[in-house]
Coordinates of C-alpha atoms and ligand atoms in Angstrom, one line a residue:
X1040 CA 20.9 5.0 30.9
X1041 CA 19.9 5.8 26.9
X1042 CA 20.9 9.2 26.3
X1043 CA 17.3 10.3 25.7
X1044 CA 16.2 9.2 29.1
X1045 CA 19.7 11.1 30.5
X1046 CA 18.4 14.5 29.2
X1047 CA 15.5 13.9 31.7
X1048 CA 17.0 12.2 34.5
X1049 CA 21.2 13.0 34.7
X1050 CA 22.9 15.1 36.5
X1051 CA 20.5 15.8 39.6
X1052 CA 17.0 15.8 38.6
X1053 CA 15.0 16.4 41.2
X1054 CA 15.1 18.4 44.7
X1055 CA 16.9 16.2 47.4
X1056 CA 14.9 18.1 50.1
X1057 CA 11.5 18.3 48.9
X1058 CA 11.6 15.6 46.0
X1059 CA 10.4 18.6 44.0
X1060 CA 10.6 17.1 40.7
X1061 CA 12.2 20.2 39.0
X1062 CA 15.3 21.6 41.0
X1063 CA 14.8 25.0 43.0
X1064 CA 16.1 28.0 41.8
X1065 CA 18.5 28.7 44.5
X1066 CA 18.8 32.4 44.3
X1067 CA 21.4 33.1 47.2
X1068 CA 24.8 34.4 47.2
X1069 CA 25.8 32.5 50.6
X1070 CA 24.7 29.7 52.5
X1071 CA 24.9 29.0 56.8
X1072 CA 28.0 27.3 58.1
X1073 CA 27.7 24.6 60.5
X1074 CA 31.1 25.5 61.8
X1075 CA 33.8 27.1 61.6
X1076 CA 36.9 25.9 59.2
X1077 CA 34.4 23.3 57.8
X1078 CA 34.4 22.1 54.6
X1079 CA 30.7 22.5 52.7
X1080 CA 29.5 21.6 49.5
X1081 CA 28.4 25.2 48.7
X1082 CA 29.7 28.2 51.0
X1083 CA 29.4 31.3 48.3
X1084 CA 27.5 31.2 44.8
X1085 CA 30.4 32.1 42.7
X1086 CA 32.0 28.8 43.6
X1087 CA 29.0 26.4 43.6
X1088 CA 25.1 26.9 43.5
X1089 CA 23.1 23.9 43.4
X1090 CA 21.1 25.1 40.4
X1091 CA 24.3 25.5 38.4
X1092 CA 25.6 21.9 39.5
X1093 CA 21.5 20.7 38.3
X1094 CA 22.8 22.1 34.7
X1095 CA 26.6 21.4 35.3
X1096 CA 26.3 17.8 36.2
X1097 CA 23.5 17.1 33.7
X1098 CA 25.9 18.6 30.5
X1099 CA 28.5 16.2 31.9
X1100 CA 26.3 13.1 31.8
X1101 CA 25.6 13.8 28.2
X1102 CA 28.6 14.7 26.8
X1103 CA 30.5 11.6 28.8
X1104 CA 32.9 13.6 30.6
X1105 CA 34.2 13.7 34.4
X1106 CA 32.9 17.3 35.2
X1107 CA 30.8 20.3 33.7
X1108 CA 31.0 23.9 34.5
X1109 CA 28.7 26.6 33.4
X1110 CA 29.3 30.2 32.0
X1111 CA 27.5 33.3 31.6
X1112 CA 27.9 32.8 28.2
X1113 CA 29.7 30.8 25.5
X1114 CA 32.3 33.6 25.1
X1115 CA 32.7 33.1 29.0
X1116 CA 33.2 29.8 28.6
X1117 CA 35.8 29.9 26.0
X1118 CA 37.6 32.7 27.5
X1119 CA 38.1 30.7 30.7
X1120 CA 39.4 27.8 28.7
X1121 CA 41.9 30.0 27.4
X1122 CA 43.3 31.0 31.3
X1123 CA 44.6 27.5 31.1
X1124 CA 47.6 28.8 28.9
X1125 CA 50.5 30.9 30.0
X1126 CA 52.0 33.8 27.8
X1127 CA 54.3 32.4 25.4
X1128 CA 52.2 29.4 24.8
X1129 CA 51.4 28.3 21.3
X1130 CA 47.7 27.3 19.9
X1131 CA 46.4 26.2 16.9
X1132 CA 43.3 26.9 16.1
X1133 CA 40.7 25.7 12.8
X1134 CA 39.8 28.1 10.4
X1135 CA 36.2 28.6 10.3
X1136 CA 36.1 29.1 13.9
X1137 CA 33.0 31.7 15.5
X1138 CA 33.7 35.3 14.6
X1139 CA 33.8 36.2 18.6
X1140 CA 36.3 33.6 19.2
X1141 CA 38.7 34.7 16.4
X1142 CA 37.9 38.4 18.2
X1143 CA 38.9 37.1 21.5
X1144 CA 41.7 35.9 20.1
X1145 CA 42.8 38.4 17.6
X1146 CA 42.1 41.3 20.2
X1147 CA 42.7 40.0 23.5
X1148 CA 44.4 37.2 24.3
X1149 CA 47.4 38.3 21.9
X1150 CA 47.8 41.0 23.8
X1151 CA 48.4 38.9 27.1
X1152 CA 50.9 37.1 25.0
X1153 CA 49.5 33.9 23.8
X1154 CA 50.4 33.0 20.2
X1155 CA 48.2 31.2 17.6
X1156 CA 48.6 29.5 14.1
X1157 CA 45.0 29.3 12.0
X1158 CA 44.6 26.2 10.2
X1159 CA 42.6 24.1 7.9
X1160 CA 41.8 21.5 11.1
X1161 CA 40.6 18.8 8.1
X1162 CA 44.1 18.6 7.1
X1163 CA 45.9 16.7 9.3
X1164 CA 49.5 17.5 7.5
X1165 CA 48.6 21.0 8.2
X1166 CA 48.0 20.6 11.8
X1167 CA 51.3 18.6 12.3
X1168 CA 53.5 21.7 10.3
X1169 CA 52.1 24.1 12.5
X1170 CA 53.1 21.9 15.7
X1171 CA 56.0 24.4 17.4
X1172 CA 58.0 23.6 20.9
X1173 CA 55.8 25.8 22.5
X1174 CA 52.6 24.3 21.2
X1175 CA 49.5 23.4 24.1
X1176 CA 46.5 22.8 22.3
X1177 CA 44.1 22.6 18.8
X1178 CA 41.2 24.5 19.2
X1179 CA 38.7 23.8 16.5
X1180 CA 34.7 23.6 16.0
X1181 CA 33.0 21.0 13.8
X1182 CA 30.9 21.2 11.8
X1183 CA 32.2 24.8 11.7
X1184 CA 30.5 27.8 11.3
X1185 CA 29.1 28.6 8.6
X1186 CA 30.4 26.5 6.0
X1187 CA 29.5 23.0 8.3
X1188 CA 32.8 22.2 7.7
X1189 CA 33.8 19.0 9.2
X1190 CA 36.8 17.7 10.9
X1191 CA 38.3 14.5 12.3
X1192 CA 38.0 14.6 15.7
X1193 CA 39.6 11.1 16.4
X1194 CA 42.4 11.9 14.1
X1195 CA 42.9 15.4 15.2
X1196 CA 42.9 13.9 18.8
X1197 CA 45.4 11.2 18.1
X1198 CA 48.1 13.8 16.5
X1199 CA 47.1 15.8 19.6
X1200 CA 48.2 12.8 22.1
X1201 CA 51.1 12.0 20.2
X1202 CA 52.4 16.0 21.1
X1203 CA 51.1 15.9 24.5
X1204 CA 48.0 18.5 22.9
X1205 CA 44.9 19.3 24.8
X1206 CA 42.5 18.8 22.1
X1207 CA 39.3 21.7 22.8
X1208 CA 35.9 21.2 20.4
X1209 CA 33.2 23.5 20.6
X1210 CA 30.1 21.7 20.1
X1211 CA 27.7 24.1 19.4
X1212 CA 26.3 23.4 15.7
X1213 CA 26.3 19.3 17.0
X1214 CA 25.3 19.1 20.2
X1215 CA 25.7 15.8 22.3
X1216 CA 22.4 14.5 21.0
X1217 CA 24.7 14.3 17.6
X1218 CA 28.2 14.1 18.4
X1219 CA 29.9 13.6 21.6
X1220 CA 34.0 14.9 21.0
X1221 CA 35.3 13.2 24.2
X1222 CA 34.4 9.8 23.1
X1223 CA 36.4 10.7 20.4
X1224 CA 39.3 11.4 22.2
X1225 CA 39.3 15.1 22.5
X1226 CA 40.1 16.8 26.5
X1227 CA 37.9 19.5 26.6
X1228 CA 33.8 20.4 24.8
X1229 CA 32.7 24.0 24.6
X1230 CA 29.2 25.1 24.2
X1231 CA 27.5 28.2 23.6
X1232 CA 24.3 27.1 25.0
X1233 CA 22.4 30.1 24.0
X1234 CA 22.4 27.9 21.0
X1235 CA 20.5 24.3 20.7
X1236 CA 21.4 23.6 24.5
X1237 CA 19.0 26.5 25.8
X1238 CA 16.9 26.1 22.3
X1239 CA 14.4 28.7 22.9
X1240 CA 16.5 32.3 22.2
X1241 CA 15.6 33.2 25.7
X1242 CA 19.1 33.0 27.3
X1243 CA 23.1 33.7 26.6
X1244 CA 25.0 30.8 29.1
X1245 CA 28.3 29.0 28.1
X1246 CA 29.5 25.0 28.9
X1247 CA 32.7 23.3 29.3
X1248 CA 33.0 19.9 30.1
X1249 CA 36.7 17.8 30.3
X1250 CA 37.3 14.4 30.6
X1251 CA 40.3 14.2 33.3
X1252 CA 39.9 14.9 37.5
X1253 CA 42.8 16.9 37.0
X1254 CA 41.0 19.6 34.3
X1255 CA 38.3 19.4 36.3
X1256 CA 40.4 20.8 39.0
X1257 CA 41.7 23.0 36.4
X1258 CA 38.6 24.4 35.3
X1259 CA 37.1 24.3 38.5
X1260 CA 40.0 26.7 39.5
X1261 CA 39.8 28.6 36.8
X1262 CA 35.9 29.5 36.9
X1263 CA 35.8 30.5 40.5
X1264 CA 38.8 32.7 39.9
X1265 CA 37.6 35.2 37.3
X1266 CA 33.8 34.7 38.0
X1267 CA 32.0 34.3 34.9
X1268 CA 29.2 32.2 35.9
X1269 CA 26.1 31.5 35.4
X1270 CA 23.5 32.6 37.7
X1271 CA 20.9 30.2 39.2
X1272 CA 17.8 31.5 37.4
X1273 CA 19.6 31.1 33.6
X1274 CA 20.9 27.6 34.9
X1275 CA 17.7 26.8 35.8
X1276 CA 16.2 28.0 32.1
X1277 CA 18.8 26.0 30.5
X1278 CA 18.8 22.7 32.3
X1279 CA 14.8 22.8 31.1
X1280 CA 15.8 23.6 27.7
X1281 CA 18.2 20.7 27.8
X1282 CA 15.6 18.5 29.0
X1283 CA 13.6 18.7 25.4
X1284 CA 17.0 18.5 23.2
X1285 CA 16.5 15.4 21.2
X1286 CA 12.9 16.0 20.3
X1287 CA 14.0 19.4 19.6
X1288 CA 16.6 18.3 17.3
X1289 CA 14.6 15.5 15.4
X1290 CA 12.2 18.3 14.6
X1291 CA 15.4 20.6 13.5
X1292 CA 16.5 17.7 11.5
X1293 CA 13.4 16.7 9.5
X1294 CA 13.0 20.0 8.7
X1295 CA 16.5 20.9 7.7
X1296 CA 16.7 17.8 5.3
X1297 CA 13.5 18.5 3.5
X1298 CA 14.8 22.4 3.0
X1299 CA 17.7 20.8 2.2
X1300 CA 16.3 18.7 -1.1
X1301 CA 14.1 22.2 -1.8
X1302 CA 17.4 24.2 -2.2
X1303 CA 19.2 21.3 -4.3
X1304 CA 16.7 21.2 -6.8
X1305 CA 15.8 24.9 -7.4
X1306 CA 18.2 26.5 -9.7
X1307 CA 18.4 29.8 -8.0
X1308 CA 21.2 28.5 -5.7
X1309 CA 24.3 28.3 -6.3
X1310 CA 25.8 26.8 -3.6
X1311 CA 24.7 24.4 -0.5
X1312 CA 26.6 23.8 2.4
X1313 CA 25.2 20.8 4.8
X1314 CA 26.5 18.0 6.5
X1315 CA 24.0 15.6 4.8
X1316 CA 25.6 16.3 1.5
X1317 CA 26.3 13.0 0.6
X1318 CA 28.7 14.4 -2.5
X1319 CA 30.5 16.8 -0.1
X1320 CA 34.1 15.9 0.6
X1321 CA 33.6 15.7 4.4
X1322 CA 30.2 13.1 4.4
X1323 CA 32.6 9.8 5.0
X1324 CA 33.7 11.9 8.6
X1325 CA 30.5 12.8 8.5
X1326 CA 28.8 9.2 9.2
X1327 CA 31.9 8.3 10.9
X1328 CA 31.3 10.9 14.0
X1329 CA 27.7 12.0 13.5
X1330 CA 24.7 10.4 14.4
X1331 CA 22.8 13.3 12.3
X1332 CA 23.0 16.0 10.4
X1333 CA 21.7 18.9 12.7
X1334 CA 19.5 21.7 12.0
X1335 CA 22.0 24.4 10.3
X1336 CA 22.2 24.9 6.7
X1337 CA 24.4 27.5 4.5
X1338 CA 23.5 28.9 0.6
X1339 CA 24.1 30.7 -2.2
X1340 CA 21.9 32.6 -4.4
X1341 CA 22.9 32.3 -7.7
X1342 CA 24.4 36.1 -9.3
X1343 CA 22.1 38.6 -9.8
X1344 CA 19.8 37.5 -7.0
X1345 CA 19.4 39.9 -4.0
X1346 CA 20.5 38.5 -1.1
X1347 CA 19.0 42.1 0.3
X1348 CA 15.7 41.4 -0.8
X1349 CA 15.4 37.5 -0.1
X1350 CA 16.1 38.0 3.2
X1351 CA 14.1 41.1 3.9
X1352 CA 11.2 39.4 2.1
X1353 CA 10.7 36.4 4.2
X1354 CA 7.8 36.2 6.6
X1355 CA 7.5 33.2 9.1
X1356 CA 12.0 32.8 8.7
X1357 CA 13.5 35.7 10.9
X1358 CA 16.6 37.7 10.3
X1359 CA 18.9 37.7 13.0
X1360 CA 21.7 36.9 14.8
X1361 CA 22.2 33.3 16.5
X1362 CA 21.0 29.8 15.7
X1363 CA 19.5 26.8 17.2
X1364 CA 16.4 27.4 18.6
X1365 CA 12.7 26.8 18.2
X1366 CA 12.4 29.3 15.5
X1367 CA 14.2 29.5 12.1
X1368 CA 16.9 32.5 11.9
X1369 CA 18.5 33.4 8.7
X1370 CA 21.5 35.8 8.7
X1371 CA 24.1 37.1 6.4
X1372 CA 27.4 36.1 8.0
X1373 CA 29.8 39.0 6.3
X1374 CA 27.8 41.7 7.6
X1375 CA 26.5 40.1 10.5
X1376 CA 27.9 37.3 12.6
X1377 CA 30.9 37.2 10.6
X1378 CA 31.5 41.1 10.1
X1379 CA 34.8 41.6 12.8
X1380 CA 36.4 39.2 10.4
X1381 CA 38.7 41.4 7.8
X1382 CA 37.4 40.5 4.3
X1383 CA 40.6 39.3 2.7
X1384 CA 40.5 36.9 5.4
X1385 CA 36.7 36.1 5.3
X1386 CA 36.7 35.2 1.4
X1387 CA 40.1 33.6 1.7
X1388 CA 38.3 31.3 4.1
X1389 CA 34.9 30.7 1.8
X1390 CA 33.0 33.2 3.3
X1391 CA 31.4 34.9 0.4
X1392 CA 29.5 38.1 0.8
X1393 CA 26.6 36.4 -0.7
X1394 CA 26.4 33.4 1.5
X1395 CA 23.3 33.0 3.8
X1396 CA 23.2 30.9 7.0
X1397 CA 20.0 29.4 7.9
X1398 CA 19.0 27.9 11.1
X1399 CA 16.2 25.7 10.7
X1400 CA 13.6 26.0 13.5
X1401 CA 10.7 23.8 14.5
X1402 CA 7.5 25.0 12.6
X1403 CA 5.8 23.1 10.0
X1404 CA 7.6 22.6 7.2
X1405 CA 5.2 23.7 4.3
X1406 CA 5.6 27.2 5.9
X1407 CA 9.1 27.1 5.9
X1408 CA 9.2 25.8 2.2
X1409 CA 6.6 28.4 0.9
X1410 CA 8.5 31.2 2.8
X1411 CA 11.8 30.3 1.4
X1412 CA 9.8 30.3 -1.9
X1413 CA 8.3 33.4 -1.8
X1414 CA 11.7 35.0 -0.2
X1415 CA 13.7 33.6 -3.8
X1416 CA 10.7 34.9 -6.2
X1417 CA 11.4 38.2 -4.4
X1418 CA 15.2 38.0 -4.8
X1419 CA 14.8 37.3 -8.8
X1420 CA 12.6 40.5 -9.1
Ligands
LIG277 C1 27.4 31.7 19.6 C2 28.7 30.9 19.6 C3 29.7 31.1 20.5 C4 29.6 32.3 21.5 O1 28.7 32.0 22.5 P1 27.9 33.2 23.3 O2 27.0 32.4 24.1 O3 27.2 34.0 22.2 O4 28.9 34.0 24.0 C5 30.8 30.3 20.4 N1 30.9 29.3 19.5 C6 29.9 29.1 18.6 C7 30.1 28.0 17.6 C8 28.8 29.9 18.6 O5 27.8 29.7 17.7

């Protein structure tokens, strides 16, 4: 099966009892036993619901992995992954990670007694100087957030191997539809798929998806152990927002590469950060692992612009938090997404105060082009 026709028809997609062509929302917290000290495929819904396996077995399908599990959220989700580690256990983890995760780790799981080195995952020297006795994984995103900062997964996974490293992606900004780490060699995708997975900002819900039985087991464990699941009505929302993903994301495309020659040729930026930047130091990874350049796009305005008043002036573009979905979001990430990051640390890592992330929705493109036009006259006022 073509992935295309896998968003429709993997995982289980339609009702084995009725042949409804949707699957039910199976809102129950138990189910009847036949008998007693049997073994049956659901018993309680924290361990299995048949709506969360609809959306469970469908991410697995497309990302090419051996099992899926869903979270209430993507913060869920990696938090779980986390539980696989032990205090004392080492982790390296990229540098442009998501603000929450670095929180998570920064706040939390330090305090349990895991340790972790930040690196620059595109250098592989890097990752192999920060290899200790103690190490168990990389952690990393790509493209990252927000610089779309891109990484070798292949190579990353094959220093991994070599050190007996669980290599963990979260594949939020790509997506299967453009990137799919565990054909790459990677053990374990994260999603936030509150992001393009859902697609329509109408729901928070988290993925994992590994590639061996015995992670599965792992995760499996793991997720019915601390609970953080996803109820049957979001799985339900999501695995329909999953269904439309790659004619969602040709639409996010289009539009991001036409915003994408608008920005490069108007003199009021400064700065572009996109994947489709064929000068960009990353692009030869780029075509290597990507079969696209997604939807997500970061700028500069050039100095003496207001970043205050550009994005307080657009109309149709929205300002707020989170990316990926039907409509276009723009955000400031150092006071917003970014803002639980210290500052030294922030600008040490490329994250100006100035810089503007843009998620590039669905609507007709003229709209978005006139907007950001009218948003940059207002910022040169
Ligand atoms: C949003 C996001 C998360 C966190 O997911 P939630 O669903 O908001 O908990 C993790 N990683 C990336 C890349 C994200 O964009």
């Amino acid at each position: 099966m073509k992935f295309n026709t896998k968003l429709i028809h993997g995982g289980i997609s339609q009702d084995k009892t009725t042949g409804a062509v949707t699957v039910p929302i199976y809102q129950t917290s138990t189910y009847a036993q036949k008998e007693l000290g049997g073994t049956p495929e659901f018993e309680y819904s924290r361990t299995g619901n048949p709506t969360r396996k609809a959306v469970e077995d469908l991410i697995r399908d497309l990302e090419e992995g051996v099992a899926g599990f869903a979270f209430a959220s993507g913060s869920a989700a990696i938090h779980t992954i986390f539980t696989l580690f032990s205090a004392g256990d080492h982790i390296i983890v990229g540098n442009d990670v998501y603000g929450g995760t670095f929180r998570l780790i920064n706040t939390v799981l330090t305090r349990l007694g895991l340790t972790f080195t930040v690196v620059d995952t595109r250098n592989i020297a890097e990752i192999k100087e920060a290899i200790k006795d103690n190490t168990k994984a990389i952690y990393m995103e790509t493209p990252t957030n927000p610089l779309l900062r891109i990484t070798d997964i292949k190579k990353v996974s094959q220093i991994a191997k070599k050190n007996d490293l669980l290599t963990i992606v979260d594949n939020t900004f790509a997506t299967p539809y453009i990137q799919k780490p565990l054909t790459l060699g990677a053990d374990i995708v994260i999603h936030s798929a509150s992001k393009y997975l859902g697609g329509h900002s109408d729901l928070v819900a988290g993925l994992v998806i590994v590639n061996t039985k015995e992670l599965s087991n792992q995760i499996g464990y793991l997720q019915n152990a601390i609970g953080g699941i996803l109820g049957p009505q979001d799985s339900w929302l999501l695995q329909r927002g999953i269904k439309t993903l790659a004619v969602r994301m040709e639409a996010h495309q289009k539009n991001a590469i036409a915003i994408y020659q608008f920005l490069k040729n108007d003199s009021r930026i400064a700065k572009i950060y996109y994947p489709g930047d064929e000068s960009a130091q990353d692009f030869a990874v780029v075509k290597s692992q990507m079969n696209g350049y997604g939807g997500m796009l970061s700028f500069e305005l050039r100095q003496g612009l207001s970043v205050k008043k550009f994005v307080e002036s657009l109309q149709i573009i929205t300002l707020a938090e989170s990316l990926g979905s039907v409509e276009s979001l723009v955000e400031v990430p150092a006071v917003m997404t970014h803002g639980s990051i210290p500052e030294k640390i922030r600008l040490q890592n490329g994250i100006s105060n100035e810089l503007i992330r843009l998620s590039v929705g669905i609507e007709q493109k003229e709209d978005l082009l006139a907007d950001l036009k009218q948003g940059l006259d207002a910022a040169t006022k």
